[in-house]
mmCIF file of C-alpha atoms in Angstrom:
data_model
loop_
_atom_site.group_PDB
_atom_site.id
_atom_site.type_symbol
_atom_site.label_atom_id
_atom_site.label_comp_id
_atom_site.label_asym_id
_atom_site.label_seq_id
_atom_site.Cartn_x
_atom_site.Cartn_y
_atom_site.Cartn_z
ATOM 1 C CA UNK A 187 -16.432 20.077 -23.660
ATOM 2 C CA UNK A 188 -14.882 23.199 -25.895
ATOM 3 C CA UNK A 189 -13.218 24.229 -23.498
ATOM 4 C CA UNK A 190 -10.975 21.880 -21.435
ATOM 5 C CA UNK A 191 -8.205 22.722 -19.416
ATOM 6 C CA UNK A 192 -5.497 19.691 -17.681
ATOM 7 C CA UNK A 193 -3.462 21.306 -14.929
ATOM 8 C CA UNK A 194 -2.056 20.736 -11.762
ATOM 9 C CA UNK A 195 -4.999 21.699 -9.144
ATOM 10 C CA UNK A 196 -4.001 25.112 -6.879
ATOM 11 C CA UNK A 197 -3.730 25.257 -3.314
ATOM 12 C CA UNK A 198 -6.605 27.448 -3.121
ATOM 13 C CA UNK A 199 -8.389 24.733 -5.311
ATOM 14 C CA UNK A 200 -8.573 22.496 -2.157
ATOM 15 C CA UNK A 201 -12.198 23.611 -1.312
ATOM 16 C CA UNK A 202 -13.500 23.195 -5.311
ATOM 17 C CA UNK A 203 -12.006 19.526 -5.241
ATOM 18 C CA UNK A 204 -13.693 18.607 -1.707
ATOM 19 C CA UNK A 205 -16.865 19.243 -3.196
ATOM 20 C CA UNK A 206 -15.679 17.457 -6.356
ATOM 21 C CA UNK A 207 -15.240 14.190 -4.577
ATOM 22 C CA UNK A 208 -18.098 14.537 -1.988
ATOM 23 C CA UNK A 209 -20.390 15.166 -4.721
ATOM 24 C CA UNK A 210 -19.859 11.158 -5.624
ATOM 25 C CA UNK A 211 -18.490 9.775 -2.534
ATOM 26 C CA UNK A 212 -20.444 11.358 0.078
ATOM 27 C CA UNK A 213 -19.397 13.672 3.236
ATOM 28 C CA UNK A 214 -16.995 13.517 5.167
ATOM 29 C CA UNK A 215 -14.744 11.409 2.560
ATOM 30 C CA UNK A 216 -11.680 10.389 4.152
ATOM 31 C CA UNK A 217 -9.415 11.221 0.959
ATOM 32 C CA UNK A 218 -10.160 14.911 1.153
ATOM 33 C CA UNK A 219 -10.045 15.343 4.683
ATOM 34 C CA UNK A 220 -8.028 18.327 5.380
ATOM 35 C CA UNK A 221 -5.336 16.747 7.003
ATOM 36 C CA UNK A 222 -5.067 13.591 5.137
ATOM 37 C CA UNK A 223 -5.417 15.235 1.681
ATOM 38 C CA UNK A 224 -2.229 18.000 2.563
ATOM 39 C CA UNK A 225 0.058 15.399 3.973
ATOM 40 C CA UNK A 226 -1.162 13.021 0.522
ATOM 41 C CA UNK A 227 -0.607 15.604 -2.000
ATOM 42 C CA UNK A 228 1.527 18.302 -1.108
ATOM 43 C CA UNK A 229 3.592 17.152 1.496
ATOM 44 C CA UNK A 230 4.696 13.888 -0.171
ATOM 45 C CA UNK A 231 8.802 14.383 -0.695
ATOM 46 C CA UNK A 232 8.857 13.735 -4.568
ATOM 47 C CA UNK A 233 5.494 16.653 -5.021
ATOM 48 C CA UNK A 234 8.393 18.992 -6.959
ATOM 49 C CA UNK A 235 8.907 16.189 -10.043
ATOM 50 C CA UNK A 236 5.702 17.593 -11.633
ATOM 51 C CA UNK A 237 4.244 20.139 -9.551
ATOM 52 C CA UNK A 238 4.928 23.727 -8.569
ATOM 53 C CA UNK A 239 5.340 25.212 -4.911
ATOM 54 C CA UNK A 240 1.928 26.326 -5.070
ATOM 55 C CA UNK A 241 0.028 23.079 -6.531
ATOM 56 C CA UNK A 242 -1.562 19.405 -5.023
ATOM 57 C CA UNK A 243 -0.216 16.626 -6.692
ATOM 58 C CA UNK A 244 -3.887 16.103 -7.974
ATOM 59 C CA UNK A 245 -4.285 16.528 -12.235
ATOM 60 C CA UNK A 246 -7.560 17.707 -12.833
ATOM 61 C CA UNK A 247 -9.867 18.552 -15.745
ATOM 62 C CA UNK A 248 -11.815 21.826 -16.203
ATOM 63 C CA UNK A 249 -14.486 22.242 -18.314
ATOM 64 C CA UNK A 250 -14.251 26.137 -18.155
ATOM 65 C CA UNK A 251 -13.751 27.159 -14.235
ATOM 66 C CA UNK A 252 -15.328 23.710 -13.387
ATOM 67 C CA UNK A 253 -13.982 20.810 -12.333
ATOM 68 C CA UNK A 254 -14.841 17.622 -14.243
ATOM 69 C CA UNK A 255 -12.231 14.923 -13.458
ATOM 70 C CA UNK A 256 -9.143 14.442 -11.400
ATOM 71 C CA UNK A 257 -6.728 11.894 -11.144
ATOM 72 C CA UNK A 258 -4.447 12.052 -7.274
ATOM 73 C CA UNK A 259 -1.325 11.109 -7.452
ATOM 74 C CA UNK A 260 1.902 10.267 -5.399
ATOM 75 C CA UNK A 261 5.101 10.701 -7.417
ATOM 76 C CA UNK A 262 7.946 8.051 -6.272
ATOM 77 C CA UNK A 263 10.741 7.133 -7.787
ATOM 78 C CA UNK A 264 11.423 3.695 -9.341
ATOM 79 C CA UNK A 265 14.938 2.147 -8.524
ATOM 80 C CA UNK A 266 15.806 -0.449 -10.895
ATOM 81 C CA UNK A 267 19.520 -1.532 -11.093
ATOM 82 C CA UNK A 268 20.116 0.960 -8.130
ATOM 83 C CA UNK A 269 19.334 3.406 -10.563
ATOM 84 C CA UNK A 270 16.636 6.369 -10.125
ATOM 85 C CA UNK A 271 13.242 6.817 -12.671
ATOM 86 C CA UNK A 272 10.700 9.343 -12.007
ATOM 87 C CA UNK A 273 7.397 7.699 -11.773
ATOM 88 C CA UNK A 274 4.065 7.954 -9.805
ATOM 89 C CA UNK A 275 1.206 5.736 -8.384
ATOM 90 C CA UNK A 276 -2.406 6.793 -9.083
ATOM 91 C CA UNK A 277 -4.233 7.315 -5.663
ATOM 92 C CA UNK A 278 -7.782 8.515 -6.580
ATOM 93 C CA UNK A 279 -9.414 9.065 -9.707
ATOM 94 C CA UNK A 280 -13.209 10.083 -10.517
ATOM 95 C CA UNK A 281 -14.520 12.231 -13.545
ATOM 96 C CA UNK A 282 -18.158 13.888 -13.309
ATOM 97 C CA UNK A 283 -20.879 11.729 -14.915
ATOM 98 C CA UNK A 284 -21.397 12.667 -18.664
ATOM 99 C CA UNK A 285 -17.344 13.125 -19.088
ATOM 100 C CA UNK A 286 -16.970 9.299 -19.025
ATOM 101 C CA UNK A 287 -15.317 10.650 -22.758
ATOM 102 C CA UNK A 288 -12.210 12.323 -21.294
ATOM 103 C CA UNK A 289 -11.494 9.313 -18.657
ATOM 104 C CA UNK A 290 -8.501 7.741 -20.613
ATOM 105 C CA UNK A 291 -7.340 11.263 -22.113
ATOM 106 C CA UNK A 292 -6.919 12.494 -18.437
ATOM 107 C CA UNK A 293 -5.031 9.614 -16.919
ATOM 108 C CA UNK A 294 -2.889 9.364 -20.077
ATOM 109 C CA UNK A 295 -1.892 13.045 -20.084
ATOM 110 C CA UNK A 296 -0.681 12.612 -16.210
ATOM 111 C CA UNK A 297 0.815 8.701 -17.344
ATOM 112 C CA UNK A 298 2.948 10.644 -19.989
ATOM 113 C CA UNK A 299 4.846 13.050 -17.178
ATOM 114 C CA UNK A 300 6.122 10.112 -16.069
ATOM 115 C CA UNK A 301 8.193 7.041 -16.688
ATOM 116 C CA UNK A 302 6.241 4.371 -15.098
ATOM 117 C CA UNK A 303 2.515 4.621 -13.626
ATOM 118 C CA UNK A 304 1.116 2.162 -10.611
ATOM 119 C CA UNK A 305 -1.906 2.130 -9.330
ATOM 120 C CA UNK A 306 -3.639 -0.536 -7.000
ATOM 121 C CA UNK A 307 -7.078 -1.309 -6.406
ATOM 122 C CA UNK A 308 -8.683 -0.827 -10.318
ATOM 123 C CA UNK A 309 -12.900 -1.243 -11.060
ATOM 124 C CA UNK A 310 -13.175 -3.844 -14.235
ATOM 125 C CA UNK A 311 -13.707 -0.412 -15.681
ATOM 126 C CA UNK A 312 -10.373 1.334 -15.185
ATOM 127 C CA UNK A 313 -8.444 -2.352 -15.612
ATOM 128 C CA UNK A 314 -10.134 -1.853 -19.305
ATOM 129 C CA UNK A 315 -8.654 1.139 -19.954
ATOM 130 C CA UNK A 316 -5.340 0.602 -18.438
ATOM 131 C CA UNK A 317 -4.898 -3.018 -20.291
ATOM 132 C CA UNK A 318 -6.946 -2.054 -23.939
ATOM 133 C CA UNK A 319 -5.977 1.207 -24.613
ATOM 134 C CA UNK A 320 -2.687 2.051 -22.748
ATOM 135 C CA UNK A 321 -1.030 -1.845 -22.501
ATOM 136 C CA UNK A 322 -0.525 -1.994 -18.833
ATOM 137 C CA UNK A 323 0.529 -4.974 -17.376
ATOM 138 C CA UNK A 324 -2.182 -6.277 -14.493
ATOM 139 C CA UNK A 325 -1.823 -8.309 -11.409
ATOM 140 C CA UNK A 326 -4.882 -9.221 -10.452
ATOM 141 C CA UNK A 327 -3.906 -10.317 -6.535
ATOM 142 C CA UNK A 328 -1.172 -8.959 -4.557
ATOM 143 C CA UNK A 329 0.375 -11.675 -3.115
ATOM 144 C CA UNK A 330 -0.301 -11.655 0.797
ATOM 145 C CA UNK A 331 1.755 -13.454 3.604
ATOM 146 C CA UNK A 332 0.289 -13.979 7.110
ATOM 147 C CA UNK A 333 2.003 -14.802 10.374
ATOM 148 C CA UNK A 334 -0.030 -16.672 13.154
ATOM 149 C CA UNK A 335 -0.242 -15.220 17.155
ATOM 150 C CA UNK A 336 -3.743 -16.533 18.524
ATOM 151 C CA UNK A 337 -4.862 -19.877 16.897
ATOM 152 C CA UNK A 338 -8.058 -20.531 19.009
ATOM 153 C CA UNK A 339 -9.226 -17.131 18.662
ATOM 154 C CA UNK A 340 -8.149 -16.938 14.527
ATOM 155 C CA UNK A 341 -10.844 -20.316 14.463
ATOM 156 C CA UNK A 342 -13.367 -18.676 15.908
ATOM 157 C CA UNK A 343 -12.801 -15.508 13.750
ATOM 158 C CA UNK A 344 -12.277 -17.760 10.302
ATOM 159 C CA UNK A 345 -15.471 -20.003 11.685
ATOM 160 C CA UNK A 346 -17.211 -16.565 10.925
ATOM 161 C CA UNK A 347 -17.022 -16.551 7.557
ATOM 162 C CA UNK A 348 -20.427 -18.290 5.645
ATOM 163 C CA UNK A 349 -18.196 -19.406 2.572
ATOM 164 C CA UNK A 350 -15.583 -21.181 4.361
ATOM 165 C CA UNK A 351 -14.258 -24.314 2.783
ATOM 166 C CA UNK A 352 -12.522 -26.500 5.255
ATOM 167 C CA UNK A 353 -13.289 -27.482 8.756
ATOM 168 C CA UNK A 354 -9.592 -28.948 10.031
ATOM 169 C CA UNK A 355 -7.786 -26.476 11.338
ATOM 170 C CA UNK A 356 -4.930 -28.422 12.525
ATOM 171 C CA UNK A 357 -2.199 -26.306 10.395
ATOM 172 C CA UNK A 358 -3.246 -22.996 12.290
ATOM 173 C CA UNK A 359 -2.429 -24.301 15.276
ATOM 174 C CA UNK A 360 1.008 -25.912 13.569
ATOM 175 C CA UNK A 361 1.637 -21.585 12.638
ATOM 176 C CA UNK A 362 0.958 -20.765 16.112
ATOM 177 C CA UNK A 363 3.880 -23.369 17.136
ATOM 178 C CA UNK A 364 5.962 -21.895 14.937
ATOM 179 C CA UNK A 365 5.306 -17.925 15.799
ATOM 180 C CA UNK A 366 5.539 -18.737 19.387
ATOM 181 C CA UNK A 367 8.904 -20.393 18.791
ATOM 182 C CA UNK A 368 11.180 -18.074 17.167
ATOM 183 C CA UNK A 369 9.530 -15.589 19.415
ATOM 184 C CA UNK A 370 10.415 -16.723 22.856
ATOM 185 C CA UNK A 371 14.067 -16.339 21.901
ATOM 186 C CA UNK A 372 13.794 -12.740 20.249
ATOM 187 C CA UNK A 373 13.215 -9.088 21.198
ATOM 188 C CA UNK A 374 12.463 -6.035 19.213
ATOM 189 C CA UNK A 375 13.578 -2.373 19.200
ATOM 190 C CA UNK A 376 11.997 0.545 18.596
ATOM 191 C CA UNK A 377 12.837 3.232 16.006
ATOM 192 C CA UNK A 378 11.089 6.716 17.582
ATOM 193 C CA UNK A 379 12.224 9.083 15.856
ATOM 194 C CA UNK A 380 13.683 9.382 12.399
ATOM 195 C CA UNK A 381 17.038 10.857 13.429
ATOM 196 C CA UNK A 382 17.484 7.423 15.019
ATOM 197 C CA UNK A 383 16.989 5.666 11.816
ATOM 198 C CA UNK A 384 20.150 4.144 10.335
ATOM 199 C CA UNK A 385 20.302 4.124 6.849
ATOM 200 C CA UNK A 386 22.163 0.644 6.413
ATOM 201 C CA UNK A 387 18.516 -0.850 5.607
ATOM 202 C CA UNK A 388 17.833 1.353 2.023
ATOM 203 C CA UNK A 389 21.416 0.727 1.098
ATOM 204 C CA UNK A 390 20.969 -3.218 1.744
ATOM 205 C CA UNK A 391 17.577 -2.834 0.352
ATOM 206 C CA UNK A 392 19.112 -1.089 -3.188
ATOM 207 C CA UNK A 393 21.139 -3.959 -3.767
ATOM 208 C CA UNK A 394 18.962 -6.918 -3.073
ATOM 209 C CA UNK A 395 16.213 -5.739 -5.711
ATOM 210 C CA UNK A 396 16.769 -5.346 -9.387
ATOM 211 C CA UNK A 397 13.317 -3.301 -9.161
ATOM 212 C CA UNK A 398 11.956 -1.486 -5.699
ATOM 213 C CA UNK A 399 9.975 1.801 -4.609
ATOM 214 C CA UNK A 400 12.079 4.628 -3.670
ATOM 215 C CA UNK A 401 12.037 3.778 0.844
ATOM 216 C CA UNK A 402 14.675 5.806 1.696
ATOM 217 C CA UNK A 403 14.756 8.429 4.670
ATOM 218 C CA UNK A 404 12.946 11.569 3.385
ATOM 219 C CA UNK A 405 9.896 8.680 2.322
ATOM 220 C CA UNK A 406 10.051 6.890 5.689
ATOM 221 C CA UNK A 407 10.112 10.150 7.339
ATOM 222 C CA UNK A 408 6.816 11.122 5.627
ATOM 223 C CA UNK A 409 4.760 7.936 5.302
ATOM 224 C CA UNK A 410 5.499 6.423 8.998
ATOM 225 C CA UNK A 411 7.128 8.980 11.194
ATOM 226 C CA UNK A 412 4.489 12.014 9.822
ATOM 227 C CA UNK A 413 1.306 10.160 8.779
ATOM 228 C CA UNK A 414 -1.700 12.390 10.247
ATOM 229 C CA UNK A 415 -3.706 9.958 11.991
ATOM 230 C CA UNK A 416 -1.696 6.473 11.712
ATOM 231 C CA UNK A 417 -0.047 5.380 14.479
ATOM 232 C CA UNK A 418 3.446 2.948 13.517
ATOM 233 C CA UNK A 419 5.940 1.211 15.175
ATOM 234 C CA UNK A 420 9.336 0.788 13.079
ATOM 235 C CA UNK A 421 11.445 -1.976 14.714
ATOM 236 C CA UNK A 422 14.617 -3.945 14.651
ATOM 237 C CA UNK A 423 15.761 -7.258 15.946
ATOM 238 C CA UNK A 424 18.903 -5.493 17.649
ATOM 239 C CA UNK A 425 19.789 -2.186 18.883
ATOM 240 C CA UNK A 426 22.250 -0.714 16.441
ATOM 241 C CA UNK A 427 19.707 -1.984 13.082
ATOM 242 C CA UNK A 428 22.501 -4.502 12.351
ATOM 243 C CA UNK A 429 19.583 -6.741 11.511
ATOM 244 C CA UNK A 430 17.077 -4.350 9.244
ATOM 245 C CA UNK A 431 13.753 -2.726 10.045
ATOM 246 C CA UNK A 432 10.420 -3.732 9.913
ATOM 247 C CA UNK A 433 6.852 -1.143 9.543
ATOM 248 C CA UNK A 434 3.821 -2.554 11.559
ATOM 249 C CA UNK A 435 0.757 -1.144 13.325
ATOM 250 C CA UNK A 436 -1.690 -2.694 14.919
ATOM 251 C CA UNK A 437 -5.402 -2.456 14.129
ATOM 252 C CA UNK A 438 -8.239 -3.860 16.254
ATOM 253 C CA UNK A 439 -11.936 -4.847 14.216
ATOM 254 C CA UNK A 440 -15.209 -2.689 14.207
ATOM 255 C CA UNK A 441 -16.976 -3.476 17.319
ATOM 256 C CA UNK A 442 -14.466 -6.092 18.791
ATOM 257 C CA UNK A 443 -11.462 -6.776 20.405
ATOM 258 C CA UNK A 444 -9.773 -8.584 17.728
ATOM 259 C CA UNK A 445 -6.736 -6.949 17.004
ATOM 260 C CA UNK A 446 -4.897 -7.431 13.629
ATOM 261 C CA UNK A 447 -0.909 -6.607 12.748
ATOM 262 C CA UNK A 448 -0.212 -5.212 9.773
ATOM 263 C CA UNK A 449 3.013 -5.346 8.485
ATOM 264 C CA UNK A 450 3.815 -2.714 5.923
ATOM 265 C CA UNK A 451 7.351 -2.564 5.083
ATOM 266 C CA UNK A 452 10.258 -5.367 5.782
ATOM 267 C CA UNK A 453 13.740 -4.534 5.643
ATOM 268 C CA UNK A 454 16.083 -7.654 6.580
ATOM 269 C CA UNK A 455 19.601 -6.785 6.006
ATOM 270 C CA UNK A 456 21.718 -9.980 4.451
ATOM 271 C CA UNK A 457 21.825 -13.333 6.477
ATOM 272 C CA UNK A 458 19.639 -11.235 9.145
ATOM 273 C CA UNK A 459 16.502 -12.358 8.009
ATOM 274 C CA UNK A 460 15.734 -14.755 10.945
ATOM 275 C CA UNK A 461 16.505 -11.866 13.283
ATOM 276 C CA UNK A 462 14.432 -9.260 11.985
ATOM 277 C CA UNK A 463 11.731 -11.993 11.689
ATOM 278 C CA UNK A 464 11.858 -13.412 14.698
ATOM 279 C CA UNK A 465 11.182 -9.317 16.065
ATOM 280 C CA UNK A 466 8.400 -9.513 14.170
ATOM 281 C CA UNK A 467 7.233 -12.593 15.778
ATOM 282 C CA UNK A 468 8.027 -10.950 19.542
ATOM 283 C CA UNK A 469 5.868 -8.090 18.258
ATOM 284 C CA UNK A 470 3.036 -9.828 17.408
ATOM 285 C CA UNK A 471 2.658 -11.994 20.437
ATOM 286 C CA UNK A 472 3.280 -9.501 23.020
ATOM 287 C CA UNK A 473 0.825 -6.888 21.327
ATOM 288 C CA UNK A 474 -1.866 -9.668 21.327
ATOM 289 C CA UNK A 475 -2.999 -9.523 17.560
ATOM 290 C CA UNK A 476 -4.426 -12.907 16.558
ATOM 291 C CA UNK A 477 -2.653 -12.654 13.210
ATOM 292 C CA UNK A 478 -0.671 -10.828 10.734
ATOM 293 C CA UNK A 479 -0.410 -9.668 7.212
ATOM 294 C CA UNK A 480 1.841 -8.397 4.827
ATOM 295 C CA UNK A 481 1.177 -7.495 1.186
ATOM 296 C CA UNK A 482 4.131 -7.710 -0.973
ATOM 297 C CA UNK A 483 4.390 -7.956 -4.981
ATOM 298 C CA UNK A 484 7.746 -8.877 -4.777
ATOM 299 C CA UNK A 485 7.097 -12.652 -5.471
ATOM 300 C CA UNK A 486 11.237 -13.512 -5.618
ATOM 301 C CA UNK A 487 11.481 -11.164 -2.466
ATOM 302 C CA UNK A 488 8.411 -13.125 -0.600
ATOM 303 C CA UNK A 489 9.981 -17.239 -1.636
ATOM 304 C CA UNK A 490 13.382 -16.240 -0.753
ATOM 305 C CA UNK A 491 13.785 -13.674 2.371
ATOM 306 C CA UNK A 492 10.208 -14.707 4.528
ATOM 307 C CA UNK A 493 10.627 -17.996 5.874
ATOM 308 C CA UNK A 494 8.558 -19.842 8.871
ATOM 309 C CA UNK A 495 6.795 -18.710 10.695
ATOM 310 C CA UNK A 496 5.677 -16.430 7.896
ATOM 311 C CA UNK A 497 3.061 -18.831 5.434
ATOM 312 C CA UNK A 498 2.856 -18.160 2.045
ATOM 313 C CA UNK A 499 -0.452 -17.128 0.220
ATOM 314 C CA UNK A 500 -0.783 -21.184 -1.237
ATOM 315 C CA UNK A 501 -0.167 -22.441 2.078
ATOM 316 C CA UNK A 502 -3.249 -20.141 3.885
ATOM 317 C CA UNK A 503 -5.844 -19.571 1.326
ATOM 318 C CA UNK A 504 -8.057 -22.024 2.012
ATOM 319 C CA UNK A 505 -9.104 -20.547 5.516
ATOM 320 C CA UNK A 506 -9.491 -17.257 4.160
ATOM 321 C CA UNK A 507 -8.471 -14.559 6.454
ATOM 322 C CA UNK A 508 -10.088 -11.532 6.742
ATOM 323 C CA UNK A 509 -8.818 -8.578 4.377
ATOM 324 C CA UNK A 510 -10.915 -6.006 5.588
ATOM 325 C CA UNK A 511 -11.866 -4.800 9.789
ATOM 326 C CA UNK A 512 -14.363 -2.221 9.494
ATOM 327 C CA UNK A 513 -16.508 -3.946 9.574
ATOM 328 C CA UNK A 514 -14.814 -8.076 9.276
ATOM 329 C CA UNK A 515 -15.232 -9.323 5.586
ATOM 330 C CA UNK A 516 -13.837 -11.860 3.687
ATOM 331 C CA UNK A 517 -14.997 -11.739 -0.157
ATOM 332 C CA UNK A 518 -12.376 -10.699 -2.383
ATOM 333 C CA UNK A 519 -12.121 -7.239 -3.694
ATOM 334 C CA UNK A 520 -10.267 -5.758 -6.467
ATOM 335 C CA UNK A 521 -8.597 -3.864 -4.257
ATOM 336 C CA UNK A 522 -5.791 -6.064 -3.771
ATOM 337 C CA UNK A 523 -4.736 -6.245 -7.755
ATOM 338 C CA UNK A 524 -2.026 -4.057 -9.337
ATOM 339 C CA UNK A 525 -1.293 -2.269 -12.611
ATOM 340 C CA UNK A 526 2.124 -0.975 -14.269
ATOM 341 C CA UNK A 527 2.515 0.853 -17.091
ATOM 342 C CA UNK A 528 5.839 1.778 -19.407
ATOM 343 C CA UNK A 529 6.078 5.353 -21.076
ATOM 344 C CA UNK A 530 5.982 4.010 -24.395
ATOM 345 C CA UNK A 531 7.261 7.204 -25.588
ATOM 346 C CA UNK A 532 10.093 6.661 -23.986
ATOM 347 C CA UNK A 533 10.563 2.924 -24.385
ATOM 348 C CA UNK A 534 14.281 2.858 -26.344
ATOM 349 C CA UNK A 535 15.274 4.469 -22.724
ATOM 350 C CA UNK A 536 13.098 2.609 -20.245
ATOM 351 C CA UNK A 537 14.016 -1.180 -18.691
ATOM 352 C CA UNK A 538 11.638 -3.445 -19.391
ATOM 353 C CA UNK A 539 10.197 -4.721 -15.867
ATOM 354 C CA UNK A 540 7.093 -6.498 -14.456
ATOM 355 C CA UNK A 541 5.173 -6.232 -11.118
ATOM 356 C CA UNK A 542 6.125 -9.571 -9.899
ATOM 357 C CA UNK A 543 10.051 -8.179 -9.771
ATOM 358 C CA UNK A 544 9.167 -5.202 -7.828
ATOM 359 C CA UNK A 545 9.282 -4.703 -4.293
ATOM 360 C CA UNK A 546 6.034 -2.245 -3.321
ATOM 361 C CA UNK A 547 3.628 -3.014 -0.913
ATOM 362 C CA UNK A 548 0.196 -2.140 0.009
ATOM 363 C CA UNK A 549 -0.049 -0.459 3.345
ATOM 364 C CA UNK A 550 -3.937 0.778 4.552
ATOM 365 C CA UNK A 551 -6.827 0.100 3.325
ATOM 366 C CA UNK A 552 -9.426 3.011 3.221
ATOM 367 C CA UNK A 553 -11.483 1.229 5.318
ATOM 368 C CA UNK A 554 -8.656 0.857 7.949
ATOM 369 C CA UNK A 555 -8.316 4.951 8.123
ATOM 370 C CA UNK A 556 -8.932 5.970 10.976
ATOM 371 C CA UNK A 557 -10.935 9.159 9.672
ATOM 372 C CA UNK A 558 -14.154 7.713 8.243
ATOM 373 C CA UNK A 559 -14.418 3.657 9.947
ATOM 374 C CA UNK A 560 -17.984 3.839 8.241
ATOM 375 C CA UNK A 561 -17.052 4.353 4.860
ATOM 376 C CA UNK A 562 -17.253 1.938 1.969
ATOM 377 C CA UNK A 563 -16.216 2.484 -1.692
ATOM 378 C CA UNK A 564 -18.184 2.911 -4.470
ATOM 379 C CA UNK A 565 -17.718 0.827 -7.455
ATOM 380 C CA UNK A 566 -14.784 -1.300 -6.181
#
C-alpha cells in the first residue's frame, strides 16, 4: 500500500470500476449499470462542485493502476436559513478485501471536500466509523408515514407476515375511511414535462425549512423528469400549482398484483396542505395501490404539514407494513437509518444542525430498481 493514489475516477475508468463492484456484488449489479451509473454520477446537476468535465462523481483508491476502494457520491447542496452549502450524500462505498486499513482514510478525504456528508443505509460497520472516528450524528430509523387505499387487501398482505403482533385490525379500516374521504372531493394534476413546472413550490419550500436538500428545478429535472428506468408522476391539487407538488410512483410486488405508492417528495405550499393531500389521496385510490409510504426525516415537517389521512410512524407500527417488494419482507433493515456529518475543519463557519431538522427523503430502494428485481445486498 506504497503507493496510493485518491482521485476522482475518469470517464474511461467506467469499465475498471464495473469490475470493481461486480467483483463483490455479483453481475449484473444494478449500481453500475451503464445507464444508471452515467445518469448517478456524471449527469447529477451539482457533478462540477468537485469533479472535472471528464470525471464520475465516484472517489476511488489506487493501489498503483488498481483500484482498491471507492466511495460514489451525489453532491447536493444544503439550504439552511435559505442559504446555500456545498455538501454530498455517500451512495456506494466498498474497498477490496485486505484494504479494510484505508476504509476511514478514503471516506474522510472525500468528507473533507465538503461541508456536510449524508449517507443512508450504513452496515454496524460503517455506523462505527462514521460515529467513533469522524463524530457523525446517526438516526437509526427514518421516520416513515403511510396513507391507507385497500384495507381488506392491506390485512391479508400484513396477515403475511410470521412476526406480526396484533390481530384487530379495526384502525386500518378507520385509515381507509379517512383516505376515501378527502379523496372523493379532490382531483390531481399532472406535471409532464419540466417546462410546466412552476417554481412557486422551491420558493415556498426555502422558507418553511430552516434546513432542506437543494429540490429546485435543475434537481427535479434530473431525479424525476430524467431518471433512466423510473417511471414518476409529479402532481398538484389544482391546475396552476397554487397548491404545491407532490413525487409518487407506483410499484407493484414480485410475483403479485399488489401494487404499492411511493411517495417521494411533498411540496404543500402554505394553508394548501389539505389540497395537495387530498391529490394524493385521489391518486392513490384511483391507481389501486393498497397503501402508501413516504420517508421523511423532517420530524417538525412530518407533525405539522401531514395530517389525516396520512398516519404517523407511532400510530402504524404495530402492523408492520412491508418496506421492501421484491420479493415482500418485513424485518427491519438498516437501510432506513441516516448519518450527518459537520466539516469540523470548518466548524467556526458551519451552522450547527441535526437530521431530525432536515427535510431529505429516501426515494428507491435498490431492491425496487427496476434493473436487477433479483438482487439483494450484501452486508446490510
Amino acid at each position: 500500500m506504497k503507493n496510493l493514489k485518491f482521485r476522482n475516477a475518469k470517464l474511461s475508468e467506467y469499465n475498471d470500476l464495473k469490475i470493481f463492484f461486480e467483483s463483490f456484488y455479483g453481475e449484473n449489479y444494478y449500481e453500475v449499470e451503464y445507464k444508471y451509473f452515467r445518469w448517478l454520477q456524471y449527469e447529477n446537476p451539482l457533478r462540477h462542485l468537485e469533479a472535472s468535465e471528464d470525471e464520475f462523481t465516484s472517489f476511488v483508491a489506487f493501489d498503483s493502476d488498481e483500484i482498491v476502494g471507492s466511495i460514489n457520491y451525489v453532491p447536493m447542496e444544503f439550504y439552511i436559513n435559505g442559504i446555500p452549502y456545498q455538501s454530498t450524500w455517500s451512495v456506494g462505498w466498498l474497498v477490496k478485501n485486505g484494504y479494510s486499513a484505508i476504509s476511514g482514510m478514503l471516506l474522510k478525504k472525500n468528507f473533507l471536500r465538503f461541508n456536510y456528508y449524508m449517507s443512508m443505509g450504513a452496515t454496524q460497520w460503517v455506523k462505527s466509523i462514521y460515529t467513533k472516528q469522524l463524530g457523525f450524528e446517526y438516526q437509526h430509523n427514518i421516520p416513515r408515514t403511510v396513507m391507507v387505499g385497500k384495507a381488506g387487501e392491506l390485512i391479508d398482505l400484513i396477515k403475511r407476515n410470521p412476526d406480526l403482533k396484533t390481530s384487530d385490525f379495526s384502525k386500518i379500516y378507520d385509515w381507509q375511511g379517512d383516505t376515501l374521504k378527502i379523496a372523493e372531493k379532490s382531483n390531481y394534476y399532472c406535471v409532464t414535462a419540466i417546462d410546466d413546472l412552476n417554481d412557486k413550490y422551491w420558493e415556498n419550500h426555502l422558507r418553511r425549512h430552516k434546513v432542506t436538500i437543494n429540490r429546485d428545478r435543475k434537481y427535479m429535472k434530473w431525479r424525476y423528469f430524467d431518471h433512466p428506468h423510473i417511471q414518476y408522476d409529479v402532481i398538484s391539487g389544482d391546475k396552476s400549482q397554487d397548491s404545491g407538488i407532490a413525487v409518487l410512483r407506483i410499484e407493484t410486488a414480485k410475483d403479485s398484483d399488489v401494487k404499492v405508492a411511493r411517495l417521494t417528495d411533498f411540496f404543500p405550499i402554505d394553508g394548501n396542505e389539505e389540497v395537495l393531500t387530498g391529490a394524493v389521496a385521489r391518486y392513490l385510490i384511483d391507481k389501486g395501490a393498497v397503501f402508501l409510504d413516504f420517508f421523511c426525516g423532517s420530524s417538525n415537517f412530518i407533525n405539522n404539514y401531514m395530517d389525516v389521512p396520512f398516519i404517523h410512524e407511532s400510530e402504524h407500527m404495530i402492523f408492520s407494513f412491508p418496506r421492501l417488494l421484491h420479493p415482500i419482507e418485513w424485518r427491519e433493515r438498516y437501510s432506513i437509518n441516516a448519518s450527518l456529518g459537520r466539516n469540523a475543519r470548518k466548524s467556526d463557519s458551519l451552522p450547527q444542525i441535526q437530521i431530525s431538522d432536515i427535510y431529505f427523503t429516501k426515494g428507491d430502494p435498490s431492491q425496487d430498481i427496476v434493473l436487477n428485481r433479483e438482487y439483494f445486498t450484501r452486508g446490510v
